[in-house]
mmCIF file of C-alpha atoms in Angstrom:
data_model
loop_
_atom_site.group_PDB
_atom_site.id
_atom_site.type_symbol
_atom_site.label_atom_id
_atom_site.label_comp_id
_atom_site.label_asym_id
_atom_site.label_seq_id
_atom_site.Cartn_x
_atom_site.Cartn_y
_atom_site.Cartn_z
ATOM 1 C CA UNK A 129 -41.267 -34.443 -9.009
ATOM 2 C CA UNK A 130 -42.000 -31.218 -7.100
ATOM 3 C CA UNK A 131 -44.874 -30.541 -4.750
ATOM 4 C CA UNK A 132 -47.291 -27.914 -6.137
ATOM 5 C CA UNK A 133 -46.867 -24.519 -4.519
ATOM 6 C CA UNK A 134 -49.819 -22.968 -2.648
ATOM 7 C CA UNK A 135 -51.312 -19.786 -4.156
ATOM 8 C CA UNK A 136 -49.887 -16.483 -2.996
ATOM 9 C CA UNK A 137 -51.515 -13.789 -0.935
ATOM 10 C CA UNK A 138 -52.414 -10.538 -2.657
ATOM 11 C CA UNK A 139 -49.782 -7.870 -3.412
ATOM 12 C CA UNK A 140 -46.916 -7.428 -3.842
ATOM 13 C CA UNK A 141 -47.176 -10.563 -5.928
ATOM 14 C CA UNK A 142 -43.839 -10.336 -7.730
ATOM 15 C CA UNK A 143 -41.924 -10.008 -4.478
ATOM 16 C CA UNK A 144 -43.832 -12.890 -2.928
ATOM 17 C CA UNK A 145 -43.258 -14.995 -6.019
ATOM 18 C CA UNK A 146 -39.515 -14.289 -5.864
ATOM 19 C CA UNK A 147 -39.439 -15.198 -2.164
ATOM 20 C CA UNK A 148 -41.338 -18.452 -2.790
ATOM 21 C CA UNK A 149 -39.054 -19.469 -5.650
ATOM 22 C CA UNK A 150 -36.003 -18.540 -3.549
ATOM 23 C CA UNK A 151 -37.306 -20.759 -0.743
ATOM 24 C CA UNK A 152 -37.593 -23.694 -3.135
ATOM 25 C CA UNK A 153 -34.040 -23.070 -4.311
ATOM 26 C CA UNK A 154 -32.673 -22.788 -0.748
ATOM 27 C CA UNK A 155 -34.241 -26.123 0.202
ATOM 28 C CA UNK A 156 -32.835 -27.767 -2.952
ATOM 29 C CA UNK A 157 -36.250 -28.535 -4.399
ATOM 30 C CA UNK A 158 -34.749 -26.796 -7.411
ATOM 31 C CA UNK A 159 -30.989 -27.369 -6.909
ATOM 32 C CA UNK A 160 -28.079 -25.320 -8.198
ATOM 33 C CA UNK A 161 -27.380 -26.300 -11.782
ATOM 34 C CA UNK A 162 -30.934 -27.451 -12.382
ATOM 35 C CA UNK A 163 -33.568 -25.870 -14.588
ATOM 36 C CA UNK A 164 -36.615 -24.165 -13.121
ATOM 37 C CA UNK A 165 -40.090 -25.134 -14.297
ATOM 38 C CA UNK A 166 -41.310 -23.045 -17.221
ATOM 39 C CA UNK A 167 -43.181 -19.778 -16.809
ATOM 40 C CA UNK A 168 -46.553 -21.387 -17.447
ATOM 41 C CA UNK A 169 -45.970 -24.037 -14.770
ATOM 42 C CA UNK A 170 -44.662 -21.510 -12.247
ATOM 43 C CA UNK A 171 -47.545 -19.146 -12.905
ATOM 44 C CA UNK A 172 -50.055 -21.964 -12.385
ATOM 45 C CA UNK A 173 -48.430 -23.229 -9.170
ATOM 46 C CA UNK A 174 -48.063 -19.731 -7.705
ATOM 47 C CA UNK A 175 -51.492 -18.593 -8.812
ATOM 48 C CA UNK A 176 -50.199 -15.527 -10.638
ATOM 49 C CA UNK A 177 -49.805 -14.307 -14.181
ATOM 50 C CA UNK A 178 -46.770 -14.944 -16.350
ATOM 51 C CA UNK A 179 -45.767 -11.274 -16.183
ATOM 52 C CA UNK A 180 -45.490 -11.585 -12.382
ATOM 53 C CA UNK A 181 -43.345 -14.692 -12.764
ATOM 54 C CA UNK A 182 -41.075 -12.879 -15.217
ATOM 55 C CA UNK A 183 -40.666 -9.979 -12.801
ATOM 56 C CA UNK A 184 -39.862 -12.392 -9.956
ATOM 57 C CA UNK A 185 -37.272 -14.140 -12.101
ATOM 58 C CA UNK A 186 -35.684 -10.807 -13.006
ATOM 59 C CA UNK A 187 -35.357 -10.068 -9.292
ATOM 60 C CA UNK A 188 -33.689 -13.418 -8.663
ATOM 61 C CA UNK A 189 -31.420 -12.968 -11.684
ATOM 62 C CA UNK A 190 -30.279 -9.595 -10.331
ATOM 63 C CA UNK A 191 -29.457 -11.347 -7.038
ATOM 64 C CA UNK A 192 -27.324 -13.864 -8.921
ATOM 65 C CA UNK A 193 -29.539 -16.847 -8.103
ATOM 66 C CA UNK A 194 -30.870 -17.704 -11.564
ATOM 67 C CA UNK A 195 -29.795 -17.206 -15.148
ATOM 68 C CA UNK A 196 -31.794 -17.356 -18.336
ATOM 69 C CA UNK A 197 -30.217 -19.317 -21.175
ATOM 70 C CA UNK A 198 -31.534 -18.642 -24.638
ATOM 71 C CA UNK A 199 -33.647 -21.524 -25.859
ATOM 72 C CA UNK A 200 -32.918 -23.671 -22.797
ATOM 73 C CA UNK A 201 -34.843 -22.019 -19.963
ATOM 74 C CA UNK A 202 -33.961 -20.529 -16.584
ATOM 75 C CA UNK A 203 -31.305 -22.285 -14.496
ATOM 76 C CA UNK A 204 -30.400 -22.026 -10.823
ATOM 77 C CA UNK A 205 -26.912 -20.575 -10.371
ATOM 78 C CA UNK A 206 -26.742 -20.063 -6.570
ATOM 79 C CA UNK A 207 -28.728 -21.019 -3.496
ATOM 80 C CA UNK A 208 -28.205 -17.647 -1.792
ATOM 81 C CA UNK A 209 -28.437 -14.073 -3.072
ATOM 82 C CA UNK A 210 -25.074 -12.594 -3.981
ATOM 83 C CA UNK A 211 -23.761 -10.223 -1.322
ATOM 84 C CA UNK A 212 -22.804 -6.835 -2.723
ATOM 85 C CA UNK A 213 -19.321 -5.406 -2.165
ATOM 86 C CA UNK A 214 -20.324 -2.660 0.315
ATOM 87 C CA UNK A 215 -22.126 -5.231 2.462
ATOM 88 C CA UNK A 216 -19.103 -7.527 2.381
ATOM 89 C CA UNK A 217 -16.856 -4.648 3.448
ATOM 90 C CA UNK A 218 -19.120 -3.691 6.350
ATOM 91 C CA UNK A 219 -19.013 -7.272 7.581
ATOM 92 C CA UNK A 220 -15.244 -7.694 7.211
ATOM 93 C CA UNK A 221 -12.752 -7.344 10.023
ATOM 94 C CA UNK A 222 -10.996 -3.980 9.953
ATOM 95 C CA UNK A 223 -7.555 -5.618 9.889
ATOM 96 C CA UNK A 224 -8.526 -7.390 6.653
ATOM 97 C CA UNK A 225 -9.892 -4.177 5.199
ATOM 98 C CA UNK A 226 -6.580 -2.502 6.020
ATOM 99 C CA UNK A 227 -4.622 -5.176 4.184
ATOM 100 C CA UNK A 228 -6.582 -4.503 1.011
ATOM 101 C CA UNK A 229 -6.554 -0.762 1.623
ATOM 102 C CA UNK A 230 -2.754 -0.893 1.729
ATOM 103 C CA UNK A 231 -2.583 -2.643 -1.637
ATOM 104 C CA UNK A 232 -4.912 -0.082 -3.209
ATOM 105 C CA UNK A 233 -3.551 3.103 -1.661
ATOM 106 C CA UNK A 234 0.157 2.371 -1.821
ATOM 107 C CA UNK A 235 -0.064 1.840 -5.560
ATOM 108 C CA UNK A 236 -2.291 4.904 -5.878
ATOM 109 C CA UNK A 237 0.276 7.037 -4.031
ATOM 110 C CA UNK A 238 3.025 5.852 -6.368
ATOM 111 C CA UNK A 239 0.936 6.706 -9.402
ATOM 112 C CA UNK A 240 -0.019 10.055 -7.866
ATOM 113 C CA UNK A 241 3.655 10.988 -7.551
ATOM 114 C CA UNK A 242 4.114 10.242 -11.257
ATOM 115 C CA UNK A 243 0.879 11.665 -12.664
ATOM 116 C CA UNK A 244 -0.128 14.569 -10.409
ATOM 117 C CA UNK A 245 -0.993 17.853 -12.047
ATOM 118 C CA UNK A 246 -0.713 21.345 -10.588
ATOM 119 C CA UNK A 247 -4.424 21.191 -9.779
ATOM 120 C CA UNK A 248 -3.874 17.885 -7.967
ATOM 121 C CA UNK A 249 -1.049 19.361 -5.901
ATOM 122 C CA UNK A 250 -3.212 22.295 -4.887
ATOM 123 C CA UNK A 251 -5.972 19.893 -3.829
ATOM 124 C CA UNK A 252 -3.560 17.697 -1.875
ATOM 125 C CA UNK A 253 -2.006 20.711 -0.134
ATOM 126 C CA UNK A 254 -5.430 22.045 0.797
ATOM 127 C CA UNK A 255 -6.429 18.629 2.155
ATOM 128 C CA UNK A 256 -3.253 18.408 4.259
ATOM 129 C CA UNK A 257 -3.899 21.881 5.682
ATOM 130 C CA UNK A 258 -7.508 20.917 6.429
ATOM 131 C CA UNK A 259 -6.311 17.780 8.205
ATOM 132 C CA UNK A 260 -3.988 19.860 10.368
ATOM 133 C CA UNK A 261 -6.764 22.313 11.177
ATOM 134 C CA UNK A 262 -9.074 19.419 12.062
ATOM 135 C CA UNK A 263 -6.725 18.596 14.909
ATOM 136 C CA UNK A 264 -8.647 21.186 16.897
ATOM 137 C CA UNK A 265 -11.938 19.396 16.293
ATOM 138 C CA UNK A 266 -13.502 16.174 17.508
ATOM 139 C CA UNK A 267 -12.514 12.674 16.392
ATOM 140 C CA UNK A 268 -15.167 12.471 13.652
ATOM 141 C CA UNK A 269 -14.024 15.743 12.065
ATOM 142 C CA UNK A 270 -10.400 14.640 12.269
ATOM 143 C CA UNK A 271 -11.134 11.288 10.588
ATOM 144 C CA UNK A 272 -13.162 13.018 7.866
ATOM 145 C CA UNK A 273 -10.229 15.337 7.127
ATOM 146 C CA UNK A 274 -7.789 12.414 7.105
ATOM 147 C CA UNK A 275 -9.915 10.454 4.626
ATOM 148 C CA UNK A 276 -10.295 13.572 2.468
ATOM 149 C CA UNK A 277 -6.509 13.815 2.185
ATOM 150 C CA UNK A 278 -6.203 10.171 1.182
ATOM 151 C CA UNK A 279 -9.025 10.680 -1.325
ATOM 152 C CA UNK A 280 -7.155 13.617 -2.880
ATOM 153 C CA UNK A 281 -4.009 11.514 -3.272
ATOM 154 C CA UNK A 282 -5.933 8.635 -4.848
ATOM 155 C CA UNK A 283 -7.574 11.127 -7.237
ATOM 156 C CA UNK A 284 -4.128 12.377 -8.253
ATOM 157 C CA UNK A 285 -3.340 8.883 -9.563
ATOM 158 C CA UNK A 286 -5.856 9.516 -12.371
ATOM 159 C CA UNK A 287 -7.144 5.960 -12.387
ATOM 160 C CA UNK A 288 -10.957 5.798 -12.219
ATOM 161 C CA UNK A 289 -10.898 2.183 -11.030
ATOM 162 C CA UNK A 290 -8.757 3.144 -8.026
ATOM 163 C CA UNK A 291 -11.123 6.057 -7.391
ATOM 164 C CA UNK A 292 -14.085 3.680 -7.324
ATOM 165 C CA UNK A 293 -12.321 1.166 -5.078
ATOM 166 C CA UNK A 294 -11.380 3.794 -2.531
ATOM 167 C CA UNK A 295 -14.874 5.276 -2.629
ATOM 168 C CA UNK A 296 -16.172 1.841 -1.587
ATOM 169 C CA UNK A 297 -13.684 1.672 1.295
ATOM 170 C CA UNK A 298 -14.191 5.210 2.581
ATOM 171 C CA UNK A 299 -17.541 4.805 4.427
ATOM 172 C CA UNK A 300 -16.376 1.605 6.129
ATOM 173 C CA UNK A 301 -13.043 3.171 7.062
ATOM 174 C CA UNK A 302 -14.728 6.228 8.500
ATOM 175 C CA UNK A 303 -17.044 4.186 10.681
ATOM 176 C CA UNK A 304 -14.222 2.088 12.112
ATOM 177 C CA UNK A 305 -11.605 4.824 12.365
ATOM 178 C CA UNK A 306 -13.771 7.157 14.419
ATOM 179 C CA UNK A 307 -14.114 4.356 16.962
ATOM 180 C CA UNK A 308 -10.459 3.357 16.632
ATOM 181 C CA UNK A 309 -9.168 6.852 17.402
ATOM 182 C CA UNK A 310 -11.253 6.951 20.556
ATOM 183 C CA UNK A 311 -10.578 3.418 21.803
ATOM 184 C CA UNK A 312 -6.810 3.662 21.350
ATOM 185 C CA UNK A 313 -6.717 7.324 22.446
ATOM 186 C CA UNK A 314 -4.546 8.048 19.436
ATOM 187 C CA UNK A 315 -4.979 11.804 19.813
ATOM 188 C CA UNK A 316 -4.537 11.999 23.573
ATOM 189 C CA UNK A 317 -0.912 13.119 23.309
ATOM 190 C CA UNK A 318 -0.989 14.496 19.773
ATOM 191 C CA UNK A 319 -4.155 16.079 18.416
ATOM 192 C CA UNK A 320 -2.697 15.834 14.901
ATOM 193 C CA UNK A 321 -1.775 12.170 15.142
ATOM 194 C CA UNK A 322 0.208 11.044 12.104
ATOM 195 C CA UNK A 323 0.727 14.539 10.686
ATOM 196 C CA UNK A 324 4.480 14.127 10.092
ATOM 197 C CA UNK A 325 3.990 10.976 8.021
ATOM 198 C CA UNK A 326 1.198 12.554 5.984
ATOM 199 C CA UNK A 327 3.271 15.686 5.358
ATOM 200 C CA UNK A 328 6.148 13.483 4.184
ATOM 201 C CA UNK A 329 3.778 11.647 1.866
ATOM 202 C CA UNK A 330 2.609 14.932 0.354
ATOM 203 C CA UNK A 331 6.233 16.057 -0.129
ATOM 204 C CA UNK A 332 7.016 12.820 -1.960
ATOM 205 C CA UNK A 333 4.039 13.366 -4.267
ATOM 206 C CA UNK A 334 5.171 16.955 -4.908
ATOM 207 C CA UNK A 335 8.692 15.795 -5.749
ATOM 208 C CA UNK A 336 7.501 12.999 -8.013
ATOM 209 C CA UNK A 337 9.198 10.380 -5.852
ATOM 210 C CA UNK A 338 6.938 7.360 -6.385
ATOM 211 C CA UNK A 339 9.090 4.959 -4.376
ATOM 212 C CA UNK A 340 9.190 7.218 -1.313
ATOM 213 C CA UNK A 341 5.477 7.984 -1.526
ATOM 214 C CA UNK A 342 4.650 4.278 -1.531
ATOM 215 C CA UNK A 343 7.120 3.516 1.249
ATOM 216 C CA UNK A 344 5.863 6.276 3.557
ATOM 217 C CA UNK A 345 2.211 5.356 3.118
ATOM 218 C CA UNK A 346 2.881 1.626 3.459
ATOM 219 C CA UNK A 347 4.656 2.221 6.774
ATOM 220 C CA UNK A 348 1.838 4.414 8.082
ATOM 221 C CA UNK A 349 -0.902 1.948 7.163
ATOM 222 C CA UNK A 350 1.066 -1.053 8.406
ATOM 223 C CA UNK A 351 1.548 0.609 11.794
ATOM 224 C CA UNK A 352 -2.222 0.932 12.148
ATOM 225 C CA UNK A 353 -2.844 -2.622 10.948
ATOM 226 C CA UNK A 354 -0.297 -3.990 13.429
ATOM 227 C CA UNK A 355 -2.011 -2.144 16.240
ATOM 228 C CA UNK A 356 -5.320 -3.678 15.254
ATOM 229 C CA UNK A 357 -3.813 -7.144 15.520
ATOM 230 C CA UNK A 358 -2.113 -6.631 18.868
ATOM 231 C CA UNK A 359 -4.529 -4.489 20.903
#
């Protein structure tokens, strides 16, 4: 038997109701797998209307904490809000991000070599030239140009799922890579660090050599990942 909840303060009631219900779930008053009290009971205990309760439950459902089952009620499915993918990426170690990045991009480069169109090749060539030109700029501009080249190659794979995956990685990669370039002084001796490997990758895509494209990119990304683990 649960302890009645104290009435809520004024506005925003739905948010407060969601927070109060979440608190009860976190403390296992309403445990995972169990059914929440009905709307009428919740509304009475919280001192709000049923429409406010419904809005609060929608908020919790969107967070992955509750689920409505037709004819059975609302059940608790998790004791913490689900963490979205961008948040998980920002919290992950860069070495782990690089492992997944390698899986995504190496396959994308292979597909790009097989599927690229003339328009794709023009875009990739322009991105490579922009990366070379960015060697004269600061680290942030250089990283932006590098990511733009990788984005162009992923786009040439013509797989919207790969596009979406890389788009999720890009902001996290940029944030870490700008710092990485500076900390490791990667451009101290060569302002266009990694240009030869990227030019070779572009040549492989031009020539339709999927195996070489994947091999070149895998080696480049693995070299960076290894540095992250040893420095």
